[in-house]
Amino acid sequence: MLQAEDIHFCIRQRPIVKKASISVNPGEILAVLGPNGAGKSTLFKILAGEISCTRGQVDYNGQNLRALKTQQLASVRAVMPQHSTVSFPFTAREVVELGLPKDSKKNSEKNIREVMELTKVVHLEDRLYQQLSGGEKQRVQLARVLIQIWEKKPFPRYLLLDEPTSSLDISQQHIVLDILKKLKSQNIGVLIVLHDLNLAAHYADRIAIVKDGLIAGVGKVEEVYSESLLSEVFDHPIRLVKDQETQQILVSSNSAFHSELKISKQAQA
Amino acid sequence: MIAGLSISKDSYQALVLSALGIALILIMLLSLSLGAYAIPFSSVLAILGEQFGLSLEGVDRSAANVLLQIRLPRIIIALLIGGGLGIAGAALQGLFRNPLVEPGLIGVSSGSALFAVVFIVLIPGLAGSSNLIQNLGMPLFAFLGGLTHVWAVYQLARTQGRTDTATLILAGVAINALAGALIGLTLFFADDSALRSFTFWSLGDLGASSWSKFPVAISLIGIPSIMLMLEYRNLNALSLGEREAFHMGISVQRVKIKILILSALIVGVGVSLAGMIGFVGLVVPHLIRIGFGANHRLVLPASFLLGAILLNVADLMARTVVSPAELPIGVLTALIGAPFFIYLIFKLNKINS
């Protein structure tokens, strides 16, 4: 399990993350939601080991993050940033190979094949990365990140993704999240920062909502998604409706409803 | 890059490197034969053969002397300096994540030259003094100068884990101007024959190469170059970005310092031996990447070989074009390199727009 307990982080005495506790189980997708400036990125960086928290601690499979060497950490968790640039003319396959762990000689060919098939980039392998479309780049990066933790190990691994879909169109967003769903059988736990509430509701097993450096709510979609909590957290009126066909929760944030809610708020006051 | 060729990556790499190696040997043989004192190719082979115990008739002693005592050390020093500039350029480009980086342009070379000149002034009466001080002290001092400058430029140009090209080049321009002025000033006031000329420092000269410089060159350029080649995995990871490299399990800070030190050592020692020779470190890694792909596992050793080839070609031209006089070698490398640099700026602008 990836577990963060009571973590706290300040920049110039100003707390960015306060007493946040969060955990990711192997085989689940945890989506982290929250408005801009809520502390999601800082929380993400603490979990990834880029910065260390002022207080509290982060454990990977029961081992304290601080006690892990950079390379040990890399065998337990991989990180997918929002968008990555590659500064030299590498081919797509070469970019994927960059992610290979240092000690993987034996199965590397098979593993490369598997992740490239999973992320549907096999046909791109000889193309130059710099010439790919946004969606293709993101999938190549996903393959590069996955190869790092693909090899089956006696311990679970974790994948952290920071808004990987923010620059993708709708179909590409679903392609990426569908790939993540398939990682459950690999004993990999996924933590993904998302902006799209519907996407999160559709794919995540659990959801954590961050507001002002605190975890405002965590649990299954139906436990966390409430109109009052979401409206409060995002400071915008949000309505939940059920899709007639799939019975899934849909999040609506249209402005016609906006004025209505404002009025009712005033009435309450 | 290797689409269509059904050979493994390892054999592709071996193929490219041996082709470059053969080209290097050929250019070295040609270089041994040509010059103010022409030595026929057959004699070159005979003289070299004699060194390996083959006794052949008709070896001209004076030709053998020119070849073994003047040309051969010069060619080998050119090999090491050119190779060093090529690989240091490749490594610095990888580290800065910027294809416009070059030891000369960003001020490493001029920093080294400045420190070398200052060293000579600070240690009085050096011309006649112990060879150890001169042979080892000056290169190491030049290395310190290069390291200081590359570190300063790196800190200046880096914002959020990336280097900004404009700042990088501007910082280089400023440092080059300052170091150039200080070198000129030092040379003007210190009337010491050991200082050599301003041309030597600013445009380079391999003419002073001799076997006495070989130990320093092989140990302080050759060995660091091999150490840089072993950094290919880290440099590959760094081309995704520093954050990404850390995520992939690389101790970024340690790797950065190591690469900066090795590159500064190679460039600094090269400058102390032959002055500033520009653009080799810019052009060579580019040609390699265009031709054979961006994987540093190949780019680093191939840049060494191509750098060695290029500097030997340039030196051969410098020696023969206006024979018996010599052109400063930096003139030739700049003649090829500067237009190439302009072309790169155009190309990068196109990509960015």
Coordinates of C-alpha atoms in Angstrom, one line a residue:
Chain A
M1 CA 0.0 0.0 0.0
L2 CA 1.1 3.6 -0.7
Q3 CA 0.2 5.5 2.4
A4 CA 0.7 9.1 3.4
E5 CA -0.1 10.0 7.0
D6 CA -0.6 13.4 8.4
I7 CA 1.6 15.1 5.9
H8 CA 2.3 18.7 6.1
F9 CA 4.1 21.1 3.8
C10 CA 4.8 24.8 4.1
I11 CA 6.3 27.4 1.8
R12 CA 7.5 30.4 3.7
Q13 CA 5.5 29.5 6.8
R14 CA 2.3 29.2 4.7
P15 CA 0.9 25.7 4.8
I16 CA 0.2 24.3 1.4
V17 CA -0.7 20.8 2.6
K18 CA -2.0 20.3 6.1
K19 CA -2.5 17.0 7.9
A20 CA -3.3 15.2 4.7
S21 CA -3.7 11.4 4.9
I22 CA -4.2 9.4 1.8
S23 CA -3.6 5.8 0.7
V24 CA -3.6 3.9 -2.6
N25 CA -4.2 0.1 -2.6
P26 CA -2.6 -2.1 -5.2
G27 CA -5.0 -2.8 -8.0
E28 CA -7.1 0.3 -7.5
I29 CA -7.4 3.6 -9.2
L30 CA -7.6 6.6 -6.8
A31 CA -8.5 9.9 -8.4
V32 CA -7.5 13.1 -6.7
L33 CA -9.7 16.0 -7.4
G34 CA -9.7 19.6 -6.3
P35 CA -9.8 23.2 -7.5
N36 CA -6.6 25.0 -8.7
G37 CA -4.3 25.9 -5.9
A38 CA -5.8 23.4 -3.5
G39 CA -2.4 21.8 -3.0
K40 CA -2.9 18.8 -5.3
S41 CA 0.5 19.4 -7.1
T42 CA 2.3 19.7 -3.8
L43 CA 0.7 16.6 -2.4
F44 CA 1.6 14.8 -5.7
K45 CA 5.2 15.9 -5.4
I46 CA 5.5 14.7 -1.8
L47 CA 4.1 11.3 -2.7
A48 CA 6.4 11.1 -5.7
G49 CA 9.4 11.9 -3.5
E50 CA 10.4 15.1 -5.3
I51 CA 10.0 17.1 -2.1
S52 CA 9.8 15.9 1.4
C53 CA 7.0 16.9 3.7
T54 CA 7.7 19.1 6.7
R55 CA 5.8 16.7 9.0
G56 CA 4.2 13.3 8.7
Q57 CA 5.4 10.5 6.6
V58 CA 4.9 8.6 3.3
D59 CA 5.3 4.8 3.2
Y60 CA 5.6 2.6 0.1
N61 CA 4.6 -1.0 1.0
G62 CA 5.4 -0.2 4.7
Q63 CA 8.8 1.4 3.9
N64 CA 9.4 5.0 4.7
L65 CA 10.0 7.0 1.6
R66 CA 13.0 8.8 3.2
A67 CA 14.7 5.5 3.7
L68 CA 14.5 4.5 0.1
K69 CA 17.3 5.3 -2.3
T70 CA 16.3 7.0 -5.5
Q71 CA 16.7 3.8 -7.4
Q72 CA 14.8 1.7 -5.0
L73 CA 12.0 4.2 -5.1
A74 CA 12.0 4.0 -8.9
S75 CA 11.4 0.2 -8.7
V76 CA 8.3 0.8 -6.6
R77 CA 6.7 3.8 -8.2
A78 CA 6.7 5.4 -11.6
V79 CA 5.5 9.0 -12.3
M80 CA 3.8 10.4 -15.4
P81 CA 4.1 14.2 -15.6
Q82 CA 1.5 16.4 -17.2
H83 CA 3.5 16.7 -20.4
S84 CA 7.1 15.8 -21.2
T85 CA 9.3 17.2 -23.9
V86 CA 12.1 15.2 -25.3
S87 CA 15.0 17.4 -26.3
F88 CA 16.6 15.2 -29.0
P89 CA 15.3 13.2 -31.9
F90 CA 14.6 9.9 -30.2
T91 CA 12.2 7.5 -31.9
A92 CA 9.1 6.5 -30.1
R93 CA 10.5 3.1 -29.2
E94 CA 13.7 4.7 -27.9
V95 CA 11.7 6.9 -25.6
V96 CA 9.9 3.8 -24.3
E97 CA 13.3 2.1 -23.8
L98 CA 14.5 5.0 -21.7
G99 CA 12.1 3.9 -19.0
L100 CA 13.6 0.4 -18.7
P101 CA 15.0 -0.3 -15.3
K102 CA 18.8 -0.6 -15.0
D103 CA 18.7 -4.3 -14.0
S104 CA 16.3 -5.5 -16.6
K105 CA 18.1 -7.3 -19.3
K106 CA 16.3 -10.6 -19.4
N107 CA 12.7 -9.8 -20.3
S108 CA 13.2 -6.3 -21.6
E109 CA 12.2 -7.2 -25.2
K110 CA 9.0 -9.0 -24.1
N111 CA 8.1 -6.2 -21.6
I112 CA 8.6 -3.5 -24.2
R113 CA 6.4 -5.3 -26.6
E114 CA 3.7 -5.8 -23.9
V115 CA 3.5 -2.1 -22.8
M116 CA 3.7 -0.8 -26.3
E117 CA 0.8 -3.1 -27.3
L118 CA -1.2 -2.1 -24.2
T119 CA -0.7 1.6 -24.9
K120 CA -1.3 1.1 -28.7
V121 CA 2.0 2.6 -29.9
V122 CA 3.5 -0.4 -31.6
H123 CA 2.9 1.1 -35.0
L124 CA 4.6 4.3 -34.0
E125 CA 7.9 2.7 -32.9
D126 CA 10.1 4.0 -35.7
R127 CA 8.5 7.5 -35.8
L128 CA 10.4 10.4 -34.2
Y129 CA 8.8 11.3 -30.9
Q130 CA 8.9 15.0 -31.7
Q131 CA 6.7 14.5 -34.7
L132 CA 3.9 12.6 -33.0
S133 CA 0.5 14.1 -32.1
G134 CA -0.4 15.1 -28.6
G135 CA -2.3 11.9 -27.9
E136 CA 0.4 9.7 -29.4
K137 CA 3.1 11.5 -27.4
Q138 CA 1.1 11.0 -24.2
R139 CA 0.7 7.3 -24.9
V140 CA 4.4 6.8 -25.7
Q141 CA 5.2 8.5 -22.4
L142 CA 2.7 6.3 -20.6
A143 CA 4.5 3.3 -22.1
R144 CA 7.8 4.7 -21.0
V145 CA 6.6 5.2 -17.5
L146 CA 4.9 1.8 -17.3
I147 CA 7.9 -0.2 -18.4
Q148 CA 9.6 1.0 -15.3
I149 CA 7.3 -1.0 -13.1
W150 CA 6.0 -3.5 -15.5
E151 CA 8.1 -6.5 -14.5
K152 CA 6.2 -8.6 -12.0
K153 CA 7.7 -8.2 -8.5
P154 CA 6.9 -9.8 -5.2
F155 CA 5.7 -6.4 -4.0
P156 CA 3.0 -4.1 -5.5
R157 CA 4.0 -1.1 -7.5
Y158 CA 2.4 2.3 -7.9
L159 CA 1.8 4.7 -10.8
L160 CA 1.3 8.4 -10.1
L161 CA -0.1 10.5 -12.9
D162 CA -0.4 14.3 -12.8
E163 CA -3.3 15.4 -15.0
P164 CA -2.2 13.2 -17.9
T165 CA -5.3 14.0 -19.9
S166 CA -5.4 17.7 -19.6
S167 CA -4.3 18.4 -23.2
L168 CA -6.1 15.5 -24.8
D169 CA -9.4 15.3 -26.7
I170 CA -12.3 13.3 -25.4
S171 CA -11.5 10.0 -27.1
Q172 CA -7.8 10.2 -26.2
Q173 CA -8.7 10.8 -22.6
H174 CA -10.8 7.6 -22.6
I175 CA -8.1 5.7 -24.3
V176 CA -5.6 6.7 -21.6
L177 CA -7.9 5.9 -18.7
D178 CA -8.9 2.6 -20.3
I179 CA -5.2 1.6 -20.3
L180 CA -5.0 2.5 -16.6
K181 CA -7.9 0.2 -15.9
K182 CA -6.0 -2.7 -17.3
L183 CA -3.2 -2.2 -14.8
K184 CA -5.3 -3.7 -12.0
S185 CA -4.3 -7.2 -12.9
Q186 CA -0.6 -6.2 -12.7
N187 CA -0.7 -5.6 -9.0
I188 CA -0.2 -1.9 -9.7
G189 CA -2.0 0.9 -7.7
V190 CA -2.8 4.0 -9.6
L191 CA -3.1 7.6 -8.3
I192 CA -4.3 10.1 -10.8
V193 CA -4.8 13.8 -10.5
L194 CA -7.8 14.8 -12.6
H195 CA -9.8 17.9 -13.4
D196 CA -12.7 16.2 -15.1
L197 CA -15.2 15.1 -12.5
N198 CA -17.1 12.9 -14.9
L199 CA -14.0 11.1 -16.0
A200 CA -13.0 10.5 -12.4
A201 CA -16.5 9.2 -11.6
H202 CA -16.4 6.8 -14.5
Y203 CA -12.9 5.3 -13.9
A204 CA -11.9 5.7 -10.3
D205 CA -12.4 3.1 -7.6
R206 CA -12.1 5.7 -5.0
I207 CA -11.9 9.5 -5.0
A208 CA -10.1 11.9 -2.8
I209 CA -11.1 15.5 -2.8
V210 CA -8.5 18.2 -1.8
K211 CA -9.4 21.6 -0.7
D212 CA -7.1 24.2 0.9
G213 CA -4.4 21.6 1.6
L214 CA -6.9 19.3 3.4
I215 CA -8.5 16.1 2.3
A216 CA -12.1 17.2 2.2
G217 CA -13.5 13.8 1.4
V218 CA -12.3 10.4 0.4
G219 CA -14.2 7.2 -0.6
K220 CA -16.2 5.6 -3.3
V221 CA -17.8 7.8 -5.9
E222 CA -21.3 7.6 -4.5
E223 CA -19.9 8.3 -1.0
V224 CA -18.0 11.4 -2.0
Y225 CA -20.0 12.9 -4.7
S226 CA -22.6 15.1 -3.2
E227 CA -23.9 18.3 -4.6
S228 CA -23.2 20.2 -1.4
L229 CA -19.6 19.0 -1.0
L230 CA -18.7 19.5 -4.6
S231 CA -20.3 22.9 -4.9
E232 CA -18.5 23.9 -1.7
V233 CA -15.1 22.6 -2.7
F234 CA -15.1 24.0 -6.2
D235 CA -16.9 27.2 -5.2
H236 CA -19.4 26.7 -8.0
P237 CA -22.8 25.2 -8.0
I238 CA -22.7 21.6 -9.1
R239 CA -25.7 19.3 -9.8
L240 CA -25.6 15.5 -10.0
V241 CA -27.9 13.6 -12.4
K242 CA -28.2 10.0 -13.3
D243 CA -27.5 8.9 -16.8
Q244 CA -30.8 7.2 -17.9
E245 CA -29.0 4.6 -19.9
T246 CA -26.0 3.6 -17.8
Q247 CA -27.2 4.7 -14.4
Q248 CA -23.9 6.5 -13.8
I249 CA -23.6 9.7 -11.9
L250 CA -23.1 12.7 -14.2
V251 CA -21.8 16.0 -13.0
S252 CA -23.4 19.1 -14.3
S253 CA -22.1 22.6 -13.7
N254 CA -24.2 24.7 -16.0
S255 CA -24.9 28.3 -15.2
A256 CA -28.6 28.3 -15.5
F257 CA -28.6 26.5 -12.3
H258 CA -26.0 28.9 -10.9
S259 CA -28.4 31.8 -10.3
E260 CA -31.0 29.5 -8.8
L261 CA -28.6 28.2 -6.2
K262 CA -27.3 31.7 -5.4
I263 CA -30.8 32.8 -4.8
S264 CA -31.5 29.8 -2.5
K265 CA -28.3 30.5 -0.6
Q266 CA -29.3 34.0 -0.1
A267 CA -32.7 32.9 1.1
Q268 CA -31.1 30.6 3.6
A269 CA -29.0 33.4 4.9
Chain B
M1 CA 16.3 6.1 -37.5
I2 CA 17.2 2.6 -38.4
A3 CA 14.0 1.6 -40.0
G4 CA 14.4 -0.8 -42.8
L5 CA 17.6 -2.3 -41.5
S6 CA 17.0 -5.6 -40.0
I7 CA 20.1 -5.7 -37.8
S8 CA 20.2 -5.5 -34.0
K9 CA 21.0 -2.3 -32.2
D10 CA 24.3 -3.6 -30.9
S11 CA 25.6 -4.6 -34.3
Y12 CA 24.4 -1.3 -35.7
Q13 CA 26.3 0.5 -33.1
A14 CA 29.4 -1.6 -33.7
L15 CA 29.1 -0.9 -37.4
V16 CA 28.9 2.9 -37.1
L17 CA 31.8 3.0 -34.6
S18 CA 34.1 0.9 -36.7
A19 CA 33.3 2.9 -39.8
L20 CA 34.2 6.1 -38.0
G21 CA 37.3 4.4 -36.5
I22 CA 38.5 3.3 -39.9
A23 CA 37.9 6.8 -41.3
L24 CA 39.9 8.2 -38.4
I25 CA 42.9 5.9 -39.1
L26 CA 42.8 6.8 -42.8
I27 CA 42.8 10.5 -42.1
M28 CA 45.6 10.1 -39.6
L29 CA 47.7 8.3 -42.2
L30 CA 47.0 10.9 -44.8
S31 CA 47.9 13.6 -42.3
L32 CA 51.2 11.9 -41.5
S33 CA 52.1 11.9 -45.2
L34 CA 51.1 15.5 -46.1
G35 CA 52.7 18.7 -45.0
A36 CA 55.5 21.2 -45.7
Y37 CA 57.8 18.2 -45.8
A38 CA 56.0 15.7 -48.0
I39 CA 56.6 12.1 -47.1
P40 CA 55.3 9.5 -49.6
F41 CA 52.7 7.2 -48.4
S42 CA 54.9 4.1 -48.8
S43 CA 57.5 5.7 -46.5
V44 CA 54.9 6.5 -43.9
L45 CA 53.9 2.9 -43.8
A46 CA 57.6 1.8 -43.7
I47 CA 58.5 4.2 -40.9
L48 CA 55.4 3.1 -38.8
G49 CA 56.2 -0.5 -39.6
E50 CA 59.7 -0.1 -38.3
Q51 CA 58.3 1.0 -35.0
F52 CA 56.5 -2.3 -34.7
G53 CA 59.6 -4.2 -35.4
L54 CA 59.3 -4.7 -39.1
S55 CA 62.6 -3.8 -40.7
L56 CA 62.1 -2.4 -44.1
E57 CA 64.8 -0.9 -46.3
G58 CA 65.0 2.6 -47.5
V59 CA 63.7 4.4 -44.4
D60 CA 64.8 8.0 -44.6
R61 CA 66.0 9.1 -41.2
S62 CA 65.1 12.8 -41.5
A63 CA 61.6 11.8 -42.8
A64 CA 61.3 9.4 -39.9
N65 CA 62.2 12.2 -37.5
V66 CA 59.6 14.6 -38.9
L67 CA 57.0 11.9 -38.8
L68 CA 57.7 10.4 -35.4
Q69 CA 58.8 13.5 -33.5
I70 CA 56.7 16.2 -35.0
R71 CA 53.7 14.9 -36.9
L72 CA 52.7 11.9 -35.0
P73 CA 52.4 13.6 -31.6
R74 CA 50.6 16.4 -33.2
I75 CA 48.1 14.1 -34.8
I76 CA 47.6 12.2 -31.6
I77 CA 47.1 15.3 -29.6
A78 CA 44.6 16.5 -32.2
L79 CA 42.8 13.2 -31.9
L80 CA 42.4 13.6 -28.2
I81 CA 41.5 17.2 -28.2
G82 CA 39.1 16.9 -31.1
G83 CA 37.6 13.8 -29.7
G84 CA 37.4 15.4 -26.3
L85 CA 35.6 18.5 -27.7
G86 CA 33.2 16.3 -29.6
I87 CA 32.2 14.2 -26.6
A88 CA 32.2 17.1 -24.2
G89 CA 29.9 19.0 -26.6
A90 CA 27.6 16.0 -26.8
A91 CA 27.5 15.6 -23.0
L92 CA 26.9 19.3 -22.3
Q93 CA 24.1 19.4 -24.9
G94 CA 22.5 16.5 -23.2
L95 CA 22.9 17.9 -19.7
F96 CA 21.6 21.4 -20.7
R97 CA 18.9 19.7 -22.8
N98 CA 19.8 22.1 -25.5
P99 CA 21.3 21.4 -28.9
L100 CA 22.9 24.9 -29.2
V101 CA 25.3 24.3 -26.3
E102 CA 29.0 24.3 -27.2
P103 CA 32.0 24.6 -24.9
G104 CA 33.2 27.7 -26.8
L105 CA 29.9 29.4 -27.1
I106 CA 28.9 29.1 -23.5
G107 CA 32.2 30.3 -22.2
V108 CA 33.9 27.1 -20.9
S109 CA 36.8 27.5 -23.3
S110 CA 37.4 31.1 -22.7
G111 CA 37.1 30.6 -18.9
S112 CA 39.8 27.9 -19.2
A113 CA 42.0 30.1 -21.3
L114 CA 41.7 33.0 -18.9
F115 CA 42.7 30.8 -16.0
A116 CA 45.5 29.3 -17.9
V117 CA 46.9 32.7 -18.7
V118 CA 46.4 33.9 -15.2
F119 CA 48.2 30.8 -13.9
I120 CA 51.3 31.6 -16.0
V121 CA 51.4 35.2 -14.7
L122 CA 50.9 34.1 -11.1
I123 CA 53.7 31.6 -11.2
P124 CA 56.7 33.8 -12.1
G125 CA 59.6 32.5 -14.0
L126 CA 57.7 29.6 -15.2
A127 CA 59.3 29.4 -18.6
G128 CA 62.4 27.8 -17.3
S129 CA 60.9 26.2 -14.2
S130 CA 60.0 22.6 -13.5
N131 CA 58.1 20.9 -16.2
L132 CA 55.8 19.2 -13.7
I133 CA 54.2 22.5 -12.7
Q134 CA 53.8 23.6 -16.3
N135 CA 52.7 20.2 -17.6
L136 CA 50.2 19.6 -14.9
G137 CA 49.5 22.8 -13.1
M138 CA 48.3 24.8 -16.1
P139 CA 45.9 22.2 -17.4
L140 CA 44.4 21.8 -13.9
F141 CA 44.1 25.5 -13.5
A142 CA 42.4 25.7 -16.9
F143 CA 40.0 23.0 -15.8
L144 CA 39.1 25.0 -12.7
G145 CA 38.4 28.0 -14.9
G146 CA 36.3 26.0 -17.2
L147 CA 34.4 24.5 -14.3
T148 CA 33.7 27.8 -12.7
H149 CA 32.4 29.2 -15.9
V150 CA 30.2 26.3 -16.9
W151 CA 28.8 26.2 -13.4
A152 CA 28.0 29.9 -13.5
V153 CA 26.4 29.6 -16.9
Y154 CA 24.4 26.6 -15.8
Q155 CA 23.0 28.5 -12.8
L156 CA 22.3 31.6 -14.8
A157 CA 20.4 30.0 -17.7
R158 CA 18.4 27.4 -15.7
T159 CA 14.8 28.1 -14.9
Q160 CA 12.6 25.4 -13.6
G161 CA 14.9 22.6 -14.5
R162 CA 15.3 23.7 -18.1
T163 CA 17.8 25.9 -19.7
D164 CA 16.6 28.9 -21.7
T165 CA 18.5 29.1 -25.0
A166 CA 18.5 32.9 -25.1
T167 CA 19.8 33.4 -21.6
L168 CA 22.4 30.6 -22.2
I169 CA 23.8 32.2 -25.4
L170 CA 23.7 35.7 -23.8
A171 CA 25.5 34.5 -20.7
G172 CA 28.0 32.9 -23.0
V173 CA 28.5 36.1 -25.0
A174 CA 29.0 38.1 -21.8
I175 CA 31.5 35.6 -20.4
N176 CA 33.4 35.3 -23.6
A177 CA 33.7 39.0 -24.0
L178 CA 34.9 39.4 -20.4
A179 CA 37.3 36.5 -20.5
G180 CA 38.6 37.7 -23.9
A181 CA 39.3 41.2 -22.6
L182 CA 41.0 39.9 -19.4
I183 CA 43.1 37.6 -21.5
G184 CA 44.1 40.5 -23.7
L185 CA 44.8 42.7 -20.7
T186 CA 47.0 40.0 -19.0
L187 CA 48.9 39.4 -22.2
F188 CA 49.5 43.1 -22.7
F189 CA 51.0 43.7 -19.3
A190 CA 52.8 40.5 -18.8
D191 CA 55.6 40.3 -21.3
D192 CA 56.4 36.7 -20.9
S193 CA 57.2 34.4 -23.7
A194 CA 55.5 31.5 -21.9
L195 CA 52.2 33.3 -22.4
R196 CA 52.2 32.7 -26.2
S197 CA 50.2 35.0 -28.4
F198 CA 46.6 36.2 -28.2
T199 CA 46.0 34.3 -31.4
F200 CA 47.1 31.1 -29.8
W201 CA 44.5 31.4 -27.0
S202 CA 41.7 32.7 -29.1
L203 CA 42.0 30.7 -32.3
G204 CA 44.0 27.7 -31.2
D205 CA 47.2 26.1 -32.4
L206 CA 48.3 22.5 -32.4
G207 CA 51.8 23.4 -33.5
A208 CA 53.2 23.2 -30.0
S209 CA 52.2 19.6 -29.6
S210 CA 55.0 17.2 -28.6
W211 CA 55.3 13.9 -26.9
S212 CA 55.9 15.7 -23.6
K213 CA 52.2 16.8 -23.7
F214 CA 51.0 13.3 -24.4
P215 CA 50.8 12.0 -20.8
V216 CA 48.6 14.9 -19.7
A217 CA 46.4 14.6 -22.8
I218 CA 45.8 10.9 -22.5
S219 CA 45.2 10.9 -18.8
L220 CA 43.2 14.1 -18.5
I221 CA 41.3 14.0 -21.8
G222 CA 41.3 10.3 -22.8
I223 CA 40.3 8.8 -19.5
P224 CA 37.6 11.4 -18.7
S225 CA 36.2 10.9 -22.2
I226 CA 35.8 7.2 -21.5
M227 CA 34.2 8.0 -18.2
L228 CA 31.7 10.2 -20.0
M229 CA 30.8 7.4 -22.4
L230 CA 29.7 5.4 -19.5
E231 CA 27.2 8.1 -18.5
Y232 CA 25.0 7.3 -21.5
R233 CA 22.1 6.0 -19.5
N234 CA 22.0 9.0 -17.3
L235 CA 22.2 11.4 -20.2
N236 CA 19.5 9.6 -22.0
A237 CA 17.2 9.9 -19.0
L238 CA 18.1 13.6 -18.6
S239 CA 16.9 14.3 -22.1
L240 CA 13.4 13.7 -20.8
G241 CA 14.0 16.3 -18.1
E242 CA 15.5 16.5 -14.6
R243 CA 12.3 15.7 -12.9
E244 CA 11.7 12.7 -15.1
A245 CA 15.2 11.5 -14.6
F246 CA 14.7 11.6 -10.9
H247 CA 11.5 9.6 -11.2
M248 CA 13.4 7.0 -13.2
G249 CA 15.7 6.5 -10.3
I250 CA 18.7 8.7 -11.2
S251 CA 20.4 10.8 -8.6
V252 CA 20.2 13.9 -10.7
Q253 CA 22.4 16.2 -8.7
R254 CA 25.3 13.7 -8.5
V255 CA 25.1 12.9 -12.2
K256 CA 25.0 16.6 -13.2
I257 CA 28.1 17.4 -11.1
K258 CA 29.9 14.5 -12.5
I259 CA 29.2 15.4 -16.1
L260 CA 30.0 19.1 -15.6
I261 CA 33.4 18.1 -14.0
L262 CA 34.3 15.6 -16.7
S263 CA 33.4 18.0 -19.5
A264 CA 35.2 21.0 -17.9
L265 CA 38.3 18.8 -17.4
I266 CA 38.3 17.7 -21.0
V267 CA 37.8 21.2 -22.4
G268 CA 40.1 22.9 -19.9
V269 CA 43.0 20.6 -20.5
G270 CA 42.4 20.8 -24.3
V271 CA 42.5 24.6 -24.1
S272 CA 45.7 24.6 -22.0
L273 CA 47.3 22.4 -24.7
A274 CA 46.1 24.0 -27.9
G275 CA 44.2 27.1 -27.1
M276 CA 40.5 27.7 -27.8
I277 CA 39.2 25.7 -30.8
G278 CA 35.6 26.6 -31.4
F279 CA 32.5 24.8 -32.9
V280 CA 33.8 21.3 -32.9
G281 CA 31.7 20.5 -29.9
L282 CA 28.7 22.0 -31.6
V283 CA 28.8 20.5 -35.1
V284 CA 29.9 17.0 -34.2
P285 CA 27.1 15.8 -31.9
H286 CA 24.6 17.2 -34.4
L287 CA 26.0 15.4 -37.3
I288 CA 26.0 12.2 -35.3
R289 CA 22.4 12.7 -34.2
I290 CA 21.2 13.5 -37.7
G291 CA 23.0 10.5 -39.1
F292 CA 22.6 7.8 -36.4
G293 CA 19.9 8.9 -33.9
A294 CA 19.9 10.4 -30.5
N295 CA 20.7 7.5 -28.2
H296 CA 23.7 8.7 -26.1
R297 CA 25.1 5.1 -26.0
L298 CA 26.1 5.7 -29.6
V299 CA 26.2 9.5 -29.7
L300 CA 29.0 9.8 -27.1
P301 CA 31.6 7.5 -28.5
A302 CA 30.7 8.4 -32.1
S303 CA 31.1 12.1 -31.2
F304 CA 34.5 11.4 -29.9
L305 CA 35.5 9.7 -33.1
L306 CA 34.0 12.3 -35.4
G307 CA 35.5 15.1 -33.3
A308 CA 38.9 13.5 -33.7
I309 CA 38.4 13.1 -37.4
L310 CA 37.2 16.7 -37.9
L311 CA 40.0 18.2 -35.9
N312 CA 42.6 16.2 -37.8
V313 CA 41.0 17.3 -41.1
A314 CA 41.0 20.9 -40.0
D315 CA 44.6 20.6 -38.8
L316 CA 45.7 19.0 -42.0
M317 CA 44.2 21.9 -43.9
A318 CA 45.7 24.5 -41.6
R319 CA 49.1 23.0 -42.2
T320 CA 48.8 22.5 -46.0
V321 CA 46.6 25.3 -47.4
V322 CA 49.1 28.1 -47.0
S323 CA 52.2 25.9 -46.6
P324 CA 54.9 26.4 -45.4
A325 CA 53.0 28.9 -43.2
E326 CA 50.1 27.7 -41.1
L327 CA 46.6 29.0 -40.6
P328 CA 45.3 29.2 -37.0
I329 CA 43.1 26.1 -36.7
G330 CA 40.3 28.0 -35.1
V331 CA 39.9 29.9 -38.3
L332 CA 39.0 26.7 -40.1
T333 CA 36.7 25.3 -37.5
A334 CA 34.9 28.6 -37.3
L335 CA 34.6 28.8 -41.0
I336 CA 32.7 25.4 -41.0
G337 CA 31.1 25.9 -37.6
A338 CA 29.7 29.4 -37.6
P339 CA 27.4 28.9 -40.7
F340 CA 26.3 25.6 -39.2
F341 CA 25.4 27.4 -36.0
I342 CA 23.3 30.0 -37.9
Y343 CA 21.6 27.1 -39.7
L344 CA 20.7 25.5 -36.4
I345 CA 19.2 28.7 -35.1
F346 CA 17.0 28.9 -38.1
K347 CA 16.0 25.3 -37.7
L348 CA 15.2 25.6 -34.1
N349 CA 13.1 28.7 -34.7
K350 CA 11.1 26.8 -37.2
I351 CA 10.4 24.0 -34.8
N352 CA 9.5 26.4 -32.0
S353 CA 7.1 28.5 -34.1

